[in-house]
């Protein structure tokens, strides 16, 4: 029957389900579907000795901090393992300090050892554009050249994801055509809308057995509207901080009335007064 055929080709595993259940991120989900389909086709064809023309499988994730790039990369690595594309499916996260050596000749060795560590897994290079920051241009260039070489050498069983702000990442790739030509998959992680931020908050509360009153939801959404206009808005991180502060504020508010007659519901409900605009955001509005 048709349904059983479809299931054969649906990506397998809990990581895939977890990815689908993340709030928002439609673009990321669809590009990852494409990538999985492509990799599976590639493995299938390889078994018949048919080679696809472009065997490159690396990715770039564009987006601000807190837009779930790392979360998606970790799930993606696991999905790749569940679907037989990668053997280990870990996420190895590195930044500039892991890739650029202190002395001449160290950088290439450092990059190589990072790639060895990521064999069979996904190598997640955060803010790759910081490799070239003017201080020691040469070491950065050495790092990039070695990355390109290792991406090529280890493309069978290692996937590299470059991540960072969109503008910087695009400029960086323009300056490095050798790198750019090896990255077929580009995924944009937009900032969350205020209704998505509210969804994230409600999910966070639910996972910690809290509920929000309607007024609390309204207040939180107002806070998201204002805060998300800031230049360095933290997205998911901002939500986590707001939630943690709310639970503390609530504890303080009830500390005077911790008596037997207080109900579980009251203890586990966050109300409007528990949500306060963080100071650094409210000041900038004045």
C-alpha atoms as one frame of an Amber mdcrd trajectory, in Angstrom:
protein
   0.000   0.000   0.000   0.977   3.616  -0.465   1.289   4.426   3.218   3.876
   1.733   3.914   5.959   2.996   0.983   5.895   6.519   2.372   7.007   5.328
   5.781  10.019   3.571   4.333  11.286   6.882   3.018  10.301   9.060   5.973
  13.356   9.904   8.079  13.569   7.559  11.047  14.061   8.205  14.734  13.154
  10.303  17.755  15.553  13.097  16.835  13.560  13.688  13.665  10.333  13.862
  15.677  11.995  16.246  18.128  13.094  18.478  15.249   9.561  18.587  13.848
   8.174  19.557  17.251  10.454  22.606  17.649   8.570  25.909  17.492   8.898
  27.813  14.215  12.035  27.086  12.137  10.044  26.089   9.038  12.948  26.854
   6.718  15.382  24.790   8.761  12.993  21.849   8.805  12.478  21.893   5.059
  16.180  22.263   4.169  17.008  19.397   6.512  14.353  17.269   4.799  16.029
  18.065   1.482  19.446  17.241   2.872  18.311  13.900   4.304  16.662  12.959
   1.011  19.817  13.927  -0.851  22.145  11.962   1.443  19.929   8.888   1.324
  19.806   9.005  -2.458  23.571   9.409  -2.487  24.143   6.313  -0.303  21.653
   4.344  -2.377  23.379   5.281  -5.622  26.802   4.612  -4.182  25.802   1.021
  -3.496  25.182   0.740  -7.246  28.429   2.521  -8.073  26.585   5.549  -9.431
  28.163   8.784  -8.235  26.285  12.060  -7.784  28.033  15.003  -9.391  28.434
  17.112  -6.258  29.369  14.949  -3.296  29.609  17.927  -0.940  27.188  17.866
   1.981  28.176  20.736   4.263  25.886  23.485   5.546  25.756  27.051   6.744
  23.297  28.178   9.438  22.560  31.921   9.370  20.993  33.561  12.392  21.315
  35.579  15.581  22.187  33.963  18.926  19.353  32.072  20.622  17.592  31.072
  17.383  18.155  27.332  18.028  21.037  26.802  15.585  22.950  24.555  17.998
  19.819  22.646  19.012  18.962  21.969  15.374  22.568  20.975  14.593  22.584
  18.484  17.476  19.279  16.932  16.374  20.482  16.922  12.771  23.622  14.964
  13.763  21.462  12.383  15.526  19.057  12.196  12.556  22.047  11.534  10.282
  23.051   8.659  12.534  19.489   7.282  12.809  19.267   7.286   9.022  22.590
   5.614   8.389  24.371   8.632   6.906  26.870   9.258   9.726  28.412   6.569
  11.914  28.598   8.466  15.244  26.191  11.372  15.013  27.700  13.523  17.782
  27.905  17.310  17.621  31.442  18.658  17.992  31.263  22.414  18.641  34.307
  24.584  18.005  35.181  28.265  17.813  38.182  30.352  16.870  40.288  29.338
  19.885  39.953  25.648  18.978  41.107  26.216  15.413  43.797  28.875  15.445
  47.178  27.946  16.944  49.491  30.232  18.876  52.497  29.653  16.658  53.312
  29.214  12.995  52.479  25.702  11.868  50.225  24.923  14.850  46.978  25.919
  13.233  46.883  23.202  10.580  47.564  20.549  13.241  44.837  21.969  15.476
  42.286  22.001  12.662  43.218  18.442  11.697  42.790  17.168  15.248  39.392
  18.881  15.516  38.312  17.115  12.326  39.567  13.761  13.624  37.482  14.304
  16.749  34.451  14.993  14.542  34.886  11.952  12.336  31.515  10.242  11.843
  29.819  13.291  13.344  28.848  16.877  12.659  31.478  19.571  13.167  29.796
  22.823  14.201  32.020  25.871  13.604  30.535  28.879  15.327  31.235  32.391
  14.031  33.773  31.135  11.510  34.279  34.718  10.340  36.120  35.420  13.590
  38.968  33.313  12.163  39.898  36.368  10.133  39.774  39.284  12.489  42.816
  41.248  11.387  44.975  40.326  14.388  46.751  37.389  12.829  45.333  37.245
   9.352  47.848  34.550   8.341  46.831  32.032  10.993  43.176  32.580  10.131
  43.899  31.996   6.461  45.868  28.873   7.348  42.881  27.667   9.397  40.501
  28.236   6.483  42.756  26.531   3.959  43.094  23.523   6.251  39.332  23.435
   6.879  38.689  23.358   3.127  41.231  20.561   2.717  39.784  18.500   5.596
  36.192  19.044   4.391  37.315  17.514   1.133  39.307  14.629   2.670  36.658
  13.645   5.180  33.487  14.374   3.253  32.419  10.710   3.298  31.738  10.618
   7.013  31.846  14.157   8.403  29.480  17.059   7.862  30.578  20.605   8.684
  28.064  23.264   9.706  29.231  26.886   9.759  27.084  29.136  11.938  26.781
  32.831  12.682  25.141  36.142  11.886  23.900  36.321   8.313  25.663  39.499
   7.183  29.094  38.488   8.529  28.707  34.911   7.311  27.844  35.967   3.753
  30.794  38.373   3.579  33.075  35.672   4.943  31.943  33.165   2.306  32.335
  35.744  -0.467  35.968  36.158   0.527  36.484  32.393   0.516  35.123  30.944
  -2.741  36.827  27.587  -2.117  34.820  27.247   1.034  31.614  28.601  -0.450
  31.627  26.125  -3.335  31.638  23.230  -0.851  28.517  24.323   1.044  25.368
  23.349  -0.855  22.893  23.778   2.012  22.077  27.224   3.407  19.645  27.491
   6.297  18.227  30.760   7.579  17.213  30.965  11.260  15.032  34.060  11.591
  14.445  35.863  14.867  11.341  34.538  16.604   8.078  36.487  16.383   6.453
  37.528  19.665   3.842  34.773  19.323   6.595  32.179  18.790   8.452  33.536
  21.822   5.250  33.168  23.833   4.889  29.567  22.589   8.461  28.878  23.708
   7.747  30.407  27.111   4.580  28.335  27.567   6.416  25.159  26.598   9.224
  25.982  29.021   6.683  26.590  31.789   4.866  23.361  30.967   8.111  21.363
  31.043   8.676  22.727  34.549   5.056  22.077  35.631   4.123  25.764  35.733
   1.105  27.417  34.155   0.668  31.067  33.190  -2.464  33.075  33.815  -3.959
  34.807  30.783  -2.754  38.153  32.116   0.742  36.729  32.504   0.711  35.605
  28.857  -0.409  39.035  27.761   2.296  40.745  29.840   5.015  38.389  28.572
   4.010  39.042  24.987   4.217  42.808  25.561   7.718  42.329  26.965   8.719
  40.265  23.912   7.384  42.926  21.547   9.547  45.650  23.059  12.659  43.591
  23.803  12.836  41.962  20.372  13.434  45.383  18.794  16.836  45.596  20.524
  19.958  45.056  18.466  21.347  42.156  20.501  18.073  40.498  21.429  18.767
  36.999  22.763  15.732  35.171  21.316  15.405  31.794  23.082  17.952  32.823
  25.695  15.920  35.899  26.532  12.854  33.691  27.092  14.779  31.373  29.409
  16.025  34.316  31.503  12.574  35.856  31.680  11.097  32.526  32.799  13.753
  31.938  35.463  13.336  35.467  36.821   9.562  34.991  36.931   9.861  31.814
  39.015  12.186  33.594  41.449   9.928  36.604  41.670   7.005  34.326  42.348
   8.887  32.522  45.124   9.661  35.875  46.735   6.059  37.025  46.353   4.705
  33.931  48.095   7.455  33.570  50.696   5.384  35.473  53.235   2.358  33.225
  52.792   3.766  29.696  52.692   1.033  28.193  54.801  -0.675  24.814  54.607
  -3.818  26.244  53.065  -1.998  27.448  49.928  -2.977  25.283  46.968  -0.679
  23.444  44.542  -2.227  25.429  41.722  -1.321  28.680  43.363   2.236  27.472
  43.941   2.628  26.447  40.289   0.958  29.430  38.606   2.922  32.389  37.286
   0.936  35.594  37.207   1.275  38.950  35.507   3.274  40.577  38.312   5.970
  37.881  38.035   6.948  39.079  34.561   9.035  42.232  34.525  10.903  43.827
  31.641  14.638  43.288  32.312  16.301  46.564  33.279  18.751  46.770  30.409
  15.787  46.750  28.001  13.545  49.203  29.828  16.286  51.824  30.222  17.005
  51.957  26.512  13.413  52.849  25.787  13.456  56.051  27.815
